[in-house]
PDB file of C-alpha atoms and ligand atoms in Angstrom:
ATOM      1  CA  PHE A   1     107.353  -8.882 214.589  1.00 94.00           C
ATOM      2  CA  ASP A   2     104.156 -10.051 213.118  1.00 95.00           C
ATOM      3  CA  LYS A   3     104.639  -8.225 209.506  1.00 94.00           C
ATOM      4  CA  LEU A   4     108.643 -10.208 209.949  1.00 97.00           C
ATOM      5  CA  LYS A   5     107.344 -13.625 210.729  1.00 96.00           C
ATOM      6  CA  LYS A   6     104.514 -13.166 208.061  1.00 96.00           C
ATOM      7  CA  GLY A   7     107.721 -11.727 205.333  1.00 96.00           C
ATOM      8  CA  LEU A   8     109.368 -14.824 206.029  1.00 97.00           C
ATOM      9  CA  SER A   9     106.967 -17.905 206.367  1.00 97.00           C
ATOM     10  CA  LYS A  10     108.292 -18.927 203.023  1.00 96.00           C
ATOM     11  CA  THR A  11     111.509 -19.914 204.112  1.00 96.00           C
ATOM     12  CA  ARG A  12     109.867 -20.685 207.674  1.00 96.00           C
ATOM     13  CA  GLU A  13     107.592 -23.186 206.018  1.00 95.00           C
ATOM     14  CA  THR A  14     110.420 -24.753 203.776  1.00 95.00           C
ATOM     15  CA  PHE A  15     112.856 -25.454 205.936  1.00 95.00           C
ATOM     16  CA  PHE A  16     113.816 -23.385 209.389  1.00 96.00           C
ATOM     17  CA  GLY A  17     110.592 -24.277 210.733  1.00 94.00           C
ATOM     18  CA  GLY A  18     111.462 -28.134 210.198  1.00 95.00           C
ATOM     19  CA  ILE A  19     113.998 -27.700 212.899  1.00 96.00           C
ATOM     20  CA  LYS A  20     112.075 -27.349 215.648  1.00 94.00           C
ATOM     21  CA  THR A  21     110.163 -30.792 214.915  1.00 93.00           C
ATOM     22  CA  LEU A  22     113.633 -32.099 214.448  1.00 94.00           C
ATOM     23  CA  PHE A  23     114.967 -31.139 217.937  1.00 93.00           C
ATOM     24  CA  ALA A  24     111.325 -31.927 219.330  1.00 89.00           C
ATOM     25  CA  GLY A  25     112.478 -34.157 222.539  1.00 81.00           C
ATOM     26  CA  LYS A  26     115.488 -35.668 221.187  1.00 82.00           C
ATOM     27  CA  LYS A  27     119.025 -35.616 221.680  1.00 87.00           C
ATOM     28  CA  LEU A  28     121.494 -34.114 220.106  1.00 92.00           C
ATOM     29  CA  ASP A  29     122.773 -37.248 218.256  1.00 92.00           C
ATOM     30  CA  ASP A  30     124.431 -37.420 214.854  1.00 95.00           C
ATOM     31  CA  GLU A  31     121.536 -38.152 213.337  1.00 94.00           C
ATOM     32  CA  VAL A  32     119.583 -34.875 214.747  1.00 95.00           C
ATOM     33  CA  LEU A  33     122.841 -33.204 213.275  1.00 96.00           C
ATOM     34  CA  GLU A  34     123.209 -34.901 209.775  1.00 97.00           C
ATOM     35  CA  GLU A  35     119.523 -33.450 209.518  1.00 96.00           C
ATOM     36  CA  LEU A  36     120.280 -29.908 210.984  1.00 97.00           C
ATOM     37  CA  GLU A  37     123.426 -29.713 208.573  1.00 98.00           C
ATOM     38  CA  GLU A  38     120.899 -30.654 205.264  1.00 97.00           C
ATOM     39  CA  ILE A  39     118.437 -27.974 206.221  1.00 97.00           C
ATOM     40  CA  LEU A  40     121.034 -25.021 206.882  1.00 97.00           C
ATOM     41  CA  ILE A  41     122.796 -25.797 203.946  1.00 96.00           C
ATOM     42  CA  MET A  42     119.389 -25.868 201.830  1.00 95.00           C
ATOM     43  CA  SER A  43     118.522 -22.148 202.915  1.00 95.00           C
ATOM     44  CA  ASP A  44     121.240 -20.838 201.095  1.00 94.00           C
ATOM     45  CA  MET A  45     123.495 -20.268 204.335  1.00 93.00           C
ATOM     46  CA  GLY A  46     126.847 -20.990 203.283  1.00 91.00           C
ATOM     47  CA  MET A  47     129.245 -24.058 204.191  1.00 93.00           C
ATOM     48  CA  GLU A  48     131.288 -22.291 205.829  1.00 91.00           C
ATOM     49  CA  THR A  49     128.401 -20.751 208.337  1.00 93.00           C
ATOM     50  CA  VAL A  50     127.065 -24.020 207.993  1.00 96.00           C
ATOM     51  CA  GLU A  51     130.277 -25.496 210.162  1.00 96.00           C
ATOM     52  CA  LYS A  52     130.921 -22.834 212.264  1.00 95.00           C
ATOM     53  CA  ILE A  53     127.204 -23.109 213.596  1.00 96.00           C
ATOM     54  CA  LEU A  54     127.148 -27.022 213.472  1.00 97.00           C
ATOM     55  CA  ASP A  55     130.760 -26.800 215.688  1.00 97.00           C
ATOM     56  CA  ASP A  56     129.769 -24.338 218.179  1.00 96.00           C
ATOM     57  CA  LEU A  57     126.255 -26.078 218.930  1.00 97.00           C
ATOM     58  CA  LYS A  58     128.447 -29.180 219.397  1.00 96.00           C
ATOM     59  CA  SER A  59     130.709 -27.934 221.935  1.00 96.00           C
ATOM     60  CA  GLU A  60     128.380 -25.517 223.589  1.00 96.00           C
ATOM     61  CA  TYR A  61     126.106 -28.124 223.854  1.00 95.00           C
ATOM     62  CA  LYS A  62     128.406 -30.531 225.347  1.00 95.00           C
ATOM     63  CA  LYS A  63     129.559 -28.512 227.852  1.00 96.00           C
ATOM     64  CA  GLN A  64     125.830 -26.880 229.030  1.00 93.00           C
ATOM     65  CA  GLU A  65     123.999 -29.945 228.641  1.00 90.00           C
ATOM     66  CA  PRO A  66     121.326 -27.303 227.636  1.00 90.00           C
ATOM     67  CA  ASP A  67     116.905 -29.272 228.363  1.00 88.00           C
ATOM     68  CA  ASP A  68     116.299 -27.091 225.281  1.00 89.00           C
ATOM     69  CA  PRO A  69     119.149 -27.249 222.336  1.00 93.00           C
ATOM     70  CA  LEU A  70     116.536 -25.109 220.158  1.00 94.00           C
ATOM     71  CA  LEU A  71     117.224 -22.225 222.358  1.00 95.00           C
ATOM     72  CA  LEU A  72     120.805 -22.943 222.240  1.00 96.00           C
ATOM     73  CA  LEU A  73     120.814 -22.864 218.687  1.00 97.00           C
ATOM     74  CA  ARG A  74     118.706 -19.651 218.954  1.00 97.00           C
ATOM     75  CA  ASP A  75     121.367 -18.327 220.249  1.00 96.00           C
ATOM     76  CA  ILE A  76     124.145 -19.442 218.073  1.00 96.00           C
ATOM     77  CA  MET A  77     122.732 -18.401 214.886  1.00 97.00           C
ATOM     78  CA  VAL A  78     122.120 -14.836 216.756  1.00 96.00           C
ATOM     79  CA  SER A  79     126.010 -14.310 217.126  1.00 94.00           C
ATOM     80  CA  ASN A  80     126.445 -15.284 213.831  1.00 93.00           C
ATOM     81  CA  LEU A  81     124.560 -12.223 212.318  1.00 94.00           C
ATOM     82  CA  GLU A  82     126.164  -9.589 212.411  1.00 82.00           C
ATOM     83  CA  SER A  83     123.844  -6.284 213.357  1.00 77.00           C
ATOM     84  CA  GLU A  84     124.603  -2.514 213.292  1.00 80.00           C
ATOM     85  CA  GLY A  85     121.146  -0.306 214.098  1.00 76.00           C
ATOM     86  CA  PHE A  86     120.541   2.073 210.857  1.00 78.00           C
ATOM     87  CA  ASN A  87     120.936   5.528 212.372  1.00 77.00           C
ATOM     88  CA  ALA A  88     117.307   6.217 212.161  1.00 72.00           C
ATOM     89  CA  ASN A  89     117.713   9.891 213.620  1.00 75.00           C
ATOM     90  CA  PRO A  90     120.875  11.437 211.828  1.00 83.00           C
ATOM     91  CA  GLN A  91     122.682  14.680 213.424  1.00 86.00           C
ATOM     92  CA  GLN A  92     123.958  15.651 210.183  1.00 90.00           C
ATOM     93  CA  ASN A  93     122.046  18.130 208.020  1.00 91.00           C
ATOM     94  CA  PRO A  94     121.496  17.119 205.341  1.00 95.00           C
ATOM     95  CA  TYR A  95     122.263  13.595 206.260  1.00 96.00           C
ATOM     96  CA  ILE A  96     123.638  12.295 202.597  1.00 97.00           C
ATOM     97  CA  ILE A  97     122.433   8.224 201.669  1.00 98.00           C
ATOM     98  CA  PHE A  98     124.069   6.350 198.907  1.00 98.00           C
ATOM     99  CA  VAL A  99     122.316   3.844 197.575  1.00 98.00           C
ATOM    100  CA  VAL A 100     123.984   1.271 194.784  1.00 98.00           C
ATOM    101  CA  GLY A 101     122.996  -2.310 193.595  1.00 97.00           C
ATOM    102  CA  VAL A 102     122.123  -4.026 190.301  1.00 95.00           C
ATOM    103  CA  ASN A 103     119.283  -3.488 188.383  1.00 94.00           C
ATOM    104  CA  GLY A 104     116.133  -5.100 189.600  1.00 94.00           C
ATOM    105  CA  SER A 105     117.247  -5.777 192.874  1.00 96.00           C
ATOM    106  CA  GLY A 106     115.055  -3.597 194.394  1.00 96.00           C
ATOM    107  CA  LYS A 107     116.913   0.053 194.679  1.00 97.00           C
ATOM    108  CA  THR A 108     114.408   2.473 193.767  1.00 96.00           C
ATOM    109  CA  THR A 109     111.381   0.246 195.435  1.00 97.00           C
ATOM    110  CA  THR A 110     114.076   0.567 198.727  1.00 98.00           C
ATOM    111  CA  ILE A 111     114.726   4.357 197.969  1.00 98.00           C
ATOM    112  CA  ALA A 112     110.661   4.593 198.071  1.00 97.00           C
ATOM    113  CA  LYS A 113     110.011   2.908 200.810  1.00 97.00           C
ATOM    114  CA  LEU A 114     113.178   4.623 203.167  1.00 97.00           C
ATOM    115  CA  SER A 115     111.797   8.083 202.142  1.00 97.00           C
ATOM    116  CA  LYS A 116     108.594   7.070 203.186  1.00 96.00           C
ATOM    117  CA  LYS A 117     109.849   6.471 207.052  1.00 95.00           C
ATOM    118  CA  TYR A 118     111.463   9.417 206.947  1.00 95.00           C
ATOM    119  CA  ILE A 119     108.854  11.662 205.765  1.00 96.00           C
ATOM    120  CA  SER A 120     106.587  10.203 208.257  1.00 95.00           C
ATOM    121  CA  GLU A 121     109.053  11.370 210.737  1.00 93.00           C
ATOM    122  CA  GLY A 122     108.541  14.314 209.757  1.00 94.00           C
ATOM    123  CA  LYS A 123     111.706  15.035 207.840  1.00 96.00           C
ATOM    124  CA  LYS A 124     111.836  16.070 203.819  1.00 97.00           C
ATOM    125  CA  VAL A 125     113.384  14.111 201.615  1.00 98.00           C
ATOM    126  CA  ALA A 126     115.212  14.576 198.570  1.00 98.00           C
ATOM    127  CA  ILE A 127     116.264  12.016 195.512  1.00 98.00           C
ATOM    128  CA  ALA A 128     118.404  12.380 193.462  1.00 98.00           C
ATOM    129  CA  ALA A 129     117.554  10.299 190.262  1.00 98.00           C
ATOM    130  CA  ALA A 130     120.909   9.020 189.221  1.00 98.00           C
ATOM    131  CA  ASP A 131     120.296   6.383 187.481  1.00 97.00           C
ATOM    132  CA  THR A 132     120.447   8.343 183.958  1.00 96.00           C
ATOM    133  CA  PHE A 133     121.290   5.521 182.136  1.00 92.00           C
ATOM    134  CA  ARG A 134     117.345   4.422 181.860  1.00 90.00           C
ATOM    135  CA  ALA A 135     114.248   6.589 181.274  1.00 89.00           C
ATOM    136  CA  ALA A 136     112.081   4.012 182.950  1.00 94.00           C
ATOM    137  CA  ALA A 137     114.360   4.885 186.290  1.00 94.00           C
ATOM    138  CA  ILE A 138     113.662   8.163 186.223  1.00 96.00           C
ATOM    139  CA  GLU A 139     110.221   7.570 185.827  1.00 96.00           C
ATOM    140  CA  GLN A 140     109.421   5.569 188.226  1.00 96.00           C
ATOM    141  CA  ILE A 141     111.392   7.443 190.988  1.00 97.00           C
ATOM    142  CA  LYS A 142     109.283  10.674 189.981  1.00 97.00           C
ATOM    143  CA  HIS A 143     106.510   8.469 190.041  1.00 97.00           C
ATOM    144  CA  TRP A 144     107.132   7.138 193.601  1.00 97.00           C
ATOM    145  CA  GLY A 145     108.583  10.826 194.860  1.00 98.00           C
ATOM    146  CA  GLU A 146     104.811  11.890 193.802  1.00 98.00           C
ATOM    147  CA  LYS A 147     103.313   9.265 195.710  1.00 97.00           C
ATOM    148  CA  ILE A 148     105.435   9.771 198.969  1.00 96.00           C
ATOM    149  CA  GLY A 149     106.073  13.389 199.078  1.00 97.00           C
ATOM    150  CA  ALA A 150     109.350  13.743 198.733  1.00 98.00           C
ATOM    151  CA  THR A 151     111.060  15.988 195.784  1.00 98.00           C
ATOM    152  CA  VAL A 152     112.978  14.056 192.982  1.00 98.00           C
ATOM    153  CA  ILE A 153     116.082  16.358 191.304  1.00 98.00           C
ATOM    154  CA  ALA A 154     116.524  14.339 187.588  1.00 98.00           C
ATOM    155  CA  HIS A 155     118.203  15.386 184.509  1.00 97.00           C
ATOM    156  CA  GLU A 156     117.262  14.020 180.880  1.00 95.00           C
ATOM    157  CA  HIS A 157     118.277  10.583 180.305  1.00 95.00           C
ATOM    158  CA  GLY A 158     121.940  10.223 179.650  1.00 95.00           C
ATOM    159  CA  SER A 159     123.256  13.026 181.505  1.00 96.00           C
ATOM    160  CA  ASP A 160     125.730  12.755 183.653  1.00 97.00           C
ATOM    161  CA  ALA A 161     124.757  11.230 186.866  1.00 98.00           C
ATOM    162  CA  ALA A 162     127.326  13.029 189.125  1.00 98.00           C
ATOM    163  CA  ALA A 163     125.880  16.208 187.788  1.00 98.00           C
ATOM    164  CA  VAL A 164     122.193  15.647 189.327  1.00 98.00           C
ATOM    165  CA  VAL A 165     123.705  14.320 192.630  1.00 98.00           C
ATOM    166  CA  PHE A 166     125.302  18.361 192.374  1.00 98.00           C
ATOM    167  CA  ASP A 167     122.085  19.716 191.981  1.00 98.00           C
ATOM    168  CA  THR A 168     120.332  17.571 194.430  1.00 98.00           C
ATOM    169  CA  LEU A 169     122.776  18.941 196.970  1.00 98.00           C
ATOM    170  CA  LYS A 170     122.195  21.865 195.978  1.00 98.00           C
ATOM    171  CA  HIS A 171     118.660  21.960 196.795  1.00 98.00           C
ATOM    172  CA  ALA A 172     118.885  19.911 199.828  1.00 98.00           C
ATOM    173  CA  LYS A 173     121.109  22.405 201.369  1.00 97.00           C
ATOM    174  CA  SER A 174     118.844  26.142 199.980  1.00 97.00           C
ATOM    175  CA  LYS A 175     115.812  24.186 200.966  1.00 97.00           C
ATOM    176  CA  GLY A 176     116.565  22.982 203.980  1.00 96.00           C
ATOM    177  CA  LYS A 177     115.983  19.071 203.056  1.00 97.00           C
ATOM    178  CA  GLU A 178     116.973  16.821 206.124  1.00 96.00           C
ATOM    179  CA  ILE A 179     117.755  14.184 203.876  1.00 97.00           C
ATOM    180  CA  VAL A 180     119.137  13.290 200.978  1.00 98.00           C
ATOM    181  CA  ILE A 181     119.037   9.805 198.893  1.00 98.00           C
ATOM    182  CA  VAL A 182     120.930   8.927 196.094  1.00 98.00           C
ATOM    183  CA  ASP A 183     119.686   6.150 193.363  1.00 98.00           C
ATOM    184  CA  THR A 184     122.523   5.388 191.079  1.00 97.00           C
ATOM    185  CA  ALA A 185     122.415   3.021 188.001  1.00 96.00           C
ATOM    186  CA  GLY A 186     123.262  -0.659 188.159  1.00 95.00           C
ATOM    187  CA  ARG A 187     123.878  -1.885 184.460  1.00 90.00           C
ATOM    188  CA  LEU A 188     126.308  -5.133 185.235  1.00 81.00           C
ATOM    189  CA  HIS A 189     127.133  -5.443 181.282  1.00 78.00           C
ATOM    190  CA  ASN A 190     129.244  -2.857 181.588  1.00 81.00           C
ATOM    191  CA  LYS A 191     130.586  -2.928 185.017  1.00 87.00           C
ATOM    192  CA  SER A 192     133.653  -1.051 185.127  1.00 91.00           C
ATOM    193  CA  HIS A 193     132.471   1.873 183.598  1.00 94.00           C
ATOM    194  CA  LEU A 194     129.656   1.645 186.607  1.00 95.00           C
ATOM    195  CA  MET A 195     131.760   1.311 189.000  1.00 95.00           C
ATOM    196  CA  GLU A 196     133.795   4.349 187.732  1.00 96.00           C
ATOM    197  CA  GLU A 197     130.805   6.820 188.068  1.00 96.00           C
ATOM    198  CA  LEU A 198     129.849   5.209 190.903  1.00 97.00           C
ATOM    199  CA  LYS A 199     132.965   6.723 192.273  1.00 97.00           C
ATOM    200  CA  LYS A 200     132.666   9.813 190.599  1.00 98.00           C
ATOM    201  CA  ILE A 201     129.354  10.626 192.566  1.00 98.00           C
ATOM    202  CA  LYS A 202     131.001   9.617 195.399  1.00 98.00           C
ATOM    203  CA  ARG A 203     133.538  12.003 195.296  1.00 98.00           C
ATOM    204  CA  VAL A 204     131.014  15.033 194.514  1.00 98.00           C
ATOM    205  CA  ILE A 205     129.619  14.378 197.301  1.00 98.00           C
ATOM    206  CA  GLU A 206     132.588  14.151 199.477  1.00 98.00           C
ATOM    207  CA  LYS A 207     133.436  17.598 197.712  1.00 98.00           C
ATOM    208  CA  GLU A 208     130.273  19.184 198.304  1.00 97.00           C
ATOM    209  CA  THR A 209     129.537  17.932 202.333  1.00 96.00           C
ATOM    210  CA  ASP A 210     130.693  15.728 204.719  1.00 95.00           C
ATOM    211  CA  GLY A 211     128.878  12.462 203.258  1.00 92.00           C
ATOM    212  CA  PRO A 212     128.320  10.200 202.511  1.00 97.00           C
ATOM    213  CA  HIS A 213     126.923   8.839 205.933  1.00 96.00           C
ATOM    214  CA  GLU A 214     124.925   5.833 204.471  1.00 96.00           C
ATOM    215  CA  THR A 215     126.701   3.711 201.766  1.00 97.00           C
ATOM    216  CA  LEU A 216     123.827   1.210 201.346  1.00 97.00           C
ATOM    217  CA  LEU A 217     124.428  -1.998 199.123  1.00 97.00           C
ATOM    218  CA  VAL A 218     120.240  -3.478 197.818  1.00 98.00           C
ATOM    219  CA  LEU A 219     120.666  -7.162 197.158  1.00 97.00           C
ATOM    220  CA  ASP A 220     117.889  -9.703 195.991  1.00 96.00           C
ATOM    221  CA  GLY A 221     117.649 -12.255 198.545  1.00 95.00           C
ATOM    222  CA  THR A 222     116.664 -14.398 196.002  1.00 95.00           C
ATOM    223  CA  THR A 223     119.545 -14.405 193.850  1.00 92.00           C
ATOM    224  CA  GLY A 224     121.397 -16.399 196.229  1.00 86.00           C
ATOM    225  CA  GLN A 225     125.338 -16.808 196.095  1.00 84.00           C
ATOM    226  CA  ASN A 226     125.228 -15.132 192.910  1.00 86.00           C
ATOM    227  CA  GLY A 227     124.131 -12.150 194.330  1.00 87.00           C
ATOM    228  CA  VAL A 228     127.002 -12.103 197.109  1.00 88.00           C
ATOM    229  CA  GLN A 229     129.487 -12.639 194.200  1.00 86.00           C
ATOM    230  CA  GLN A 230     128.283  -9.029 192.578  1.00 87.00           C
ATOM    231  CA  ALA A 231     128.506  -7.294 196.037  1.00 90.00           C
ATOM    232  CA  LYS A 232     132.338  -7.522 196.076  1.00 89.00           C
ATOM    233  CA  ALA A 233     132.452  -5.737 193.018  1.00 89.00           C
ATOM    234  CA  PHE A 234     130.558  -2.871 194.563  1.00 94.00           C
ATOM    235  CA  LYS A 235     132.206  -3.040 197.952  1.00 94.00           C
ATOM    236  CA  ASP A 236     135.871  -3.262 195.890  1.00 92.00           C
ATOM    237  CA  SER A 237     134.822   0.520 194.583  1.00 92.00           C
ATOM    238  CA  VAL A 238     133.104   2.287 196.945  1.00 95.00           C
ATOM    239  CA  ASP A 239     133.148   1.952 200.717  1.00 93.00           C
ATOM    240  CA  ILE A 240     129.794   0.185 201.585  1.00 96.00           C
ATOM    241  CA  THR A 241     128.341   0.269 205.347  1.00 95.00           C
ATOM    242  CA  GLY A 242     125.476  -1.462 205.210  1.00 95.00           C
ATOM    243  CA  VAL A 243     123.201  -4.255 203.029  1.00 96.00           C
ATOM    244  CA  VAL A 244     119.603  -4.271 202.155  1.00 97.00           C
ATOM    245  CA  VAL A 245     118.461  -7.618 201.817  1.00 97.00           C
ATOM    246  CA  THR A 246     115.727  -7.525 199.811  1.00 98.00           C
ATOM    247  CA  LYS A 247     112.763 -10.076 198.668  1.00 98.00           C
ATOM    248  CA  LEU A 248     112.866 -12.179 201.499  1.00 97.00           C
ATOM    249  CA  ASP A 249     109.378 -12.385 201.061  1.00 97.00           C
ATOM    250  CA  GLY A 250     109.587 -14.447 198.317  1.00 95.00           C
ATOM    251  CA  THR A 251     112.644 -16.885 198.633  1.00 95.00           C
ATOM    252  CA  ALA A 252     112.550 -20.345 200.715  1.00 95.00           C
ATOM    253  CA  LYS A 253     116.100 -19.718 201.279  1.00 94.00           C
ATOM    254  CA  GLY A 254     116.304 -17.065 203.653  1.00 95.00           C
ATOM    255  CA  GLY A 255     119.849 -18.317 205.131  1.00 95.00           C
ATOM    256  CA  ILE A 256     121.494 -15.797 202.766  1.00 94.00           C
ATOM    257  CA  ALA A 257     121.650 -13.080 205.358  1.00 95.00           C
ATOM    258  CA  PHE A 258     124.174 -15.227 206.994  1.00 95.00           C
ATOM    259  CA  SER A 259     125.711 -15.970 203.875  1.00 92.00           C
ATOM    260  CA  ILE A 260     126.210 -12.163 203.336  1.00 92.00           C
ATOM    261  CA  ASN A 261     126.985 -11.442 206.978  1.00 89.00           C
ATOM    262  CA  ASN A 262     129.772 -13.864 206.297  1.00 88.00           C
ATOM    263  CA  GLN A 263     131.315 -13.200 203.295  1.00 89.00           C
ATOM    264  CA  LEU A 264     131.217  -9.779 202.802  1.00 91.00           C
ATOM    265  CA  ASN A 265     131.793  -8.332 206.550  1.00 91.00           C
ATOM    266  CA  ILE A 266     129.610  -5.701 205.795  1.00 92.00           C
ATOM    267  CA  PRO A 267     126.724  -5.026 208.497  1.00 93.00           C
ATOM    268  CA  ILE A 268     122.847  -6.056 207.122  1.00 95.00           C
ATOM    269  CA  LYS A 269     121.126  -2.926 208.218  1.00 95.00           C
ATOM    270  CA  MET A 270     117.538  -3.412 206.737  1.00 96.00           C
ATOM    271  CA  ILE A 271     115.538  -6.112 205.065  1.00 97.00           C
ATOM    272  CA  GLY A 272     112.995  -6.073 202.485  1.00 98.00           C
ATOM    273  CA  VAL A 273     109.689  -8.133 202.765  1.00 97.00           C
ATOM    274  CA  GLY A 274     107.079  -7.272 200.102  1.00 97.00           C
ATOM    275  CA  GLU A 275     106.533  -4.792 197.022  1.00 96.00           C
ATOM    276  CA  LYS A 276     104.809  -1.617 198.858  1.00 95.00           C
ATOM    277  CA  GLU A 277     105.622   1.491 201.114  1.00 93.00           C
ATOM    278  CA  ASP A 278     105.333  -0.150 204.411  1.00 94.00           C
ATOM    279  CA  ASP A 279     107.552  -3.449 203.486  1.00 96.00           C
ATOM    280  CA  LEU A 280     110.682  -2.201 204.823  1.00 96.00           C
ATOM    281  CA  GLN A 281     112.436  -3.660 208.186  1.00 95.00           C
ATOM    282  CA  MET A 282     115.358  -2.373 210.346  1.00 94.00           C
ATOM    283  CA  PHE A 283     117.224  -5.846 210.236  1.00 96.00           C
ATOM    284  CA  ASP A 284     117.317  -7.201 213.859  1.00 95.00           C
ATOM    285  CA  PRO A 285     119.484 -10.442 213.894  1.00 96.00           C
ATOM    286  CA  LYS A 286     117.153 -12.012 217.268  1.00 96.00           C
ATOM    287  CA  SER A 287     113.478 -11.019 215.550  1.00 97.00           C
ATOM    288  CA  TYR A 288     115.057 -12.096 212.395  1.00 97.00           C
ATOM    289  CA  VAL A 289     116.818 -15.655 213.988  1.00 97.00           C
ATOM    290  CA  ASN A 290     113.308 -16.079 215.924  1.00 97.00           C
ATOM    291  CA  ALA A 291     110.935 -15.627 212.649  1.00 97.00           C
ATOM    292  CA  LEU A 292     112.873 -17.989 211.061  1.00 97.00           C
ATOM    293  CA  LEU A 293     112.768 -20.894 213.360  1.00 96.00           C
ATOM    294  CA  GLY A 294     108.749 -19.978 214.238  1.00 92.00           C
TER     295      GLY A 294
HETATM  296  P1  GDP B 301     116.004  -1.639 190.564  1.00 54.18           P
HETATM  297  O1  GDP B 301     115.795  -2.035 189.231  1.00 54.18           O
HETATM  298  O2  GDP B 301     116.886  -2.462 191.517  1.00 54.18           O
HETATM  299  O3  GDP B 301     115.496   0.004 191.330  1.00 54.18           O
HETATM  300  O4  GDP B 301     114.489  -2.539 191.126  1.00 54.18           O
HETATM  301  P2  GDP B 301     113.205  -2.062 191.455  1.00 54.18           P
HETATM  302  O5  GDP B 301     112.349  -1.223 193.287  1.00 54.18           O
HETATM  303  O6  GDP B 301     112.568  -1.579 190.380  1.00 54.18           O
HETATM  304  O7  GDP B 301     112.305  -3.682 191.799  1.00 54.18           O
HETATM  305  C1  GDP B 301     112.556  -4.514 191.145  1.00 54.18           C
HETATM  306  C2  GDP B 301     111.625  -5.589 191.341  1.00 54.18           C
HETATM  307  O8  GDP B 301     111.033  -5.979 193.026  1.00 54.18           O
HETATM  308  C3  GDP B 301     109.830  -4.280 191.588  1.00 54.18           C
HETATM  309  O9  GDP B 301     109.282  -5.160 190.914  1.00 54.18           O
HETATM  310  C4  GDP B 301     109.591  -4.636 192.916  1.00 54.18           C
HETATM  311  O10 GDP B 301     108.278  -4.346 192.916  1.00 54.18           O
HETATM  312  C5  GDP B 301     110.176  -5.693 193.837  1.00 54.18           C
HETATM  313  N1  GDP B 301     110.450  -5.662 194.867  1.00 54.18           N
HETATM  314  C6  GDP B 301     111.256  -4.705 195.514  1.00 54.18           C
HETATM  315  N2  GDP B 301     111.935  -4.846 196.707  1.00 54.18           N
HETATM  316  C7  GDP B 301     110.948  -6.476 197.621  1.00 54.18           C
HETATM  317  C8  GDP B 301     110.353  -6.940 198.128  1.00 54.18           C
HETATM  318  O11 GDP B 301     110.674  -6.670 199.165  1.00 54.18           O
HETATM  319  N3  GDP B 301     109.794  -7.918 198.087  1.00 54.18           N
HETATM  320  C9  GDP B 301     109.461  -8.306 196.777  1.00 54.18           C
HETATM  321  N4  GDP B 301     108.481  -9.264 196.844  1.00 54.18           N
HETATM  322  N5  GDP B 301     109.331  -7.809 196.127  1.00 54.18           N
HETATM  323  C10 GDP B 301     110.342  -6.443 196.094  1.00 54.18           C
END
């Protein structure tokens, strides 16, 4: 929790932390509610969620007349975050995690962090370097693989991404790798082409295994509403089972998590709070809200 709290310090110090002072020893009158509304909107929570939270707060406050309205707000905020635990101890073997998202969102870093987590639990991890579009992407994931001890299966720059995935699955099955993580391209300038490529990869996984068991969309938390719009294209093409929100340490607008939940209707499974291998956390709404509010 301390790490989460530190990671979210920017957003707490800029917006959410002010709520505590705002509520201190006061009744929830119109003035306080107006100020609260402003803070929530500024934090990028999205208008719809803000309205919902304020309505809930008003009606529950009337009903319960709580001594500590902040506690009530905490509960209401938590109930507006959908969570579904990430399956950290999968039964399927190999367990296949398909990772998508636009370039720069933090996909490669997230894959490295996630691999490290599995490796530290004694599992063997194979990574498919299926972003064959960028030579640098292949190098980057290979570099991470060496650093954390995961096998990276890669082909030449420009080769067929689905073929890389096919080879990785074959490797995993023959070498007893428990976890397969598939890195993919994220070029948005040719979106329809990219979505076709992702669908093709998915078909290969489905044909060769009973996966994918998890399809994660990596979303840069600093891109705000833009990122949420981009996410919709991925949602329509491959069935996203969970979102990873990255770079929450670099934004004051931590309200984005609520907006993602509300607009995409996909649970957030993990959050990135830094660039290092250990800076990935399983998402827990209660801890998240407590870290935001302080
Ligand atoms: P990709 O293009 O989607 O694979 O993105 P990368 O994994 O290469 O990440 C892009 C940049 O974001 C890199 O400089 C990463 O170090 C950085 N990054 C990724 N996740 C986080 C995070 O949670 N916090 C911070 N501060 N930086 C991150």
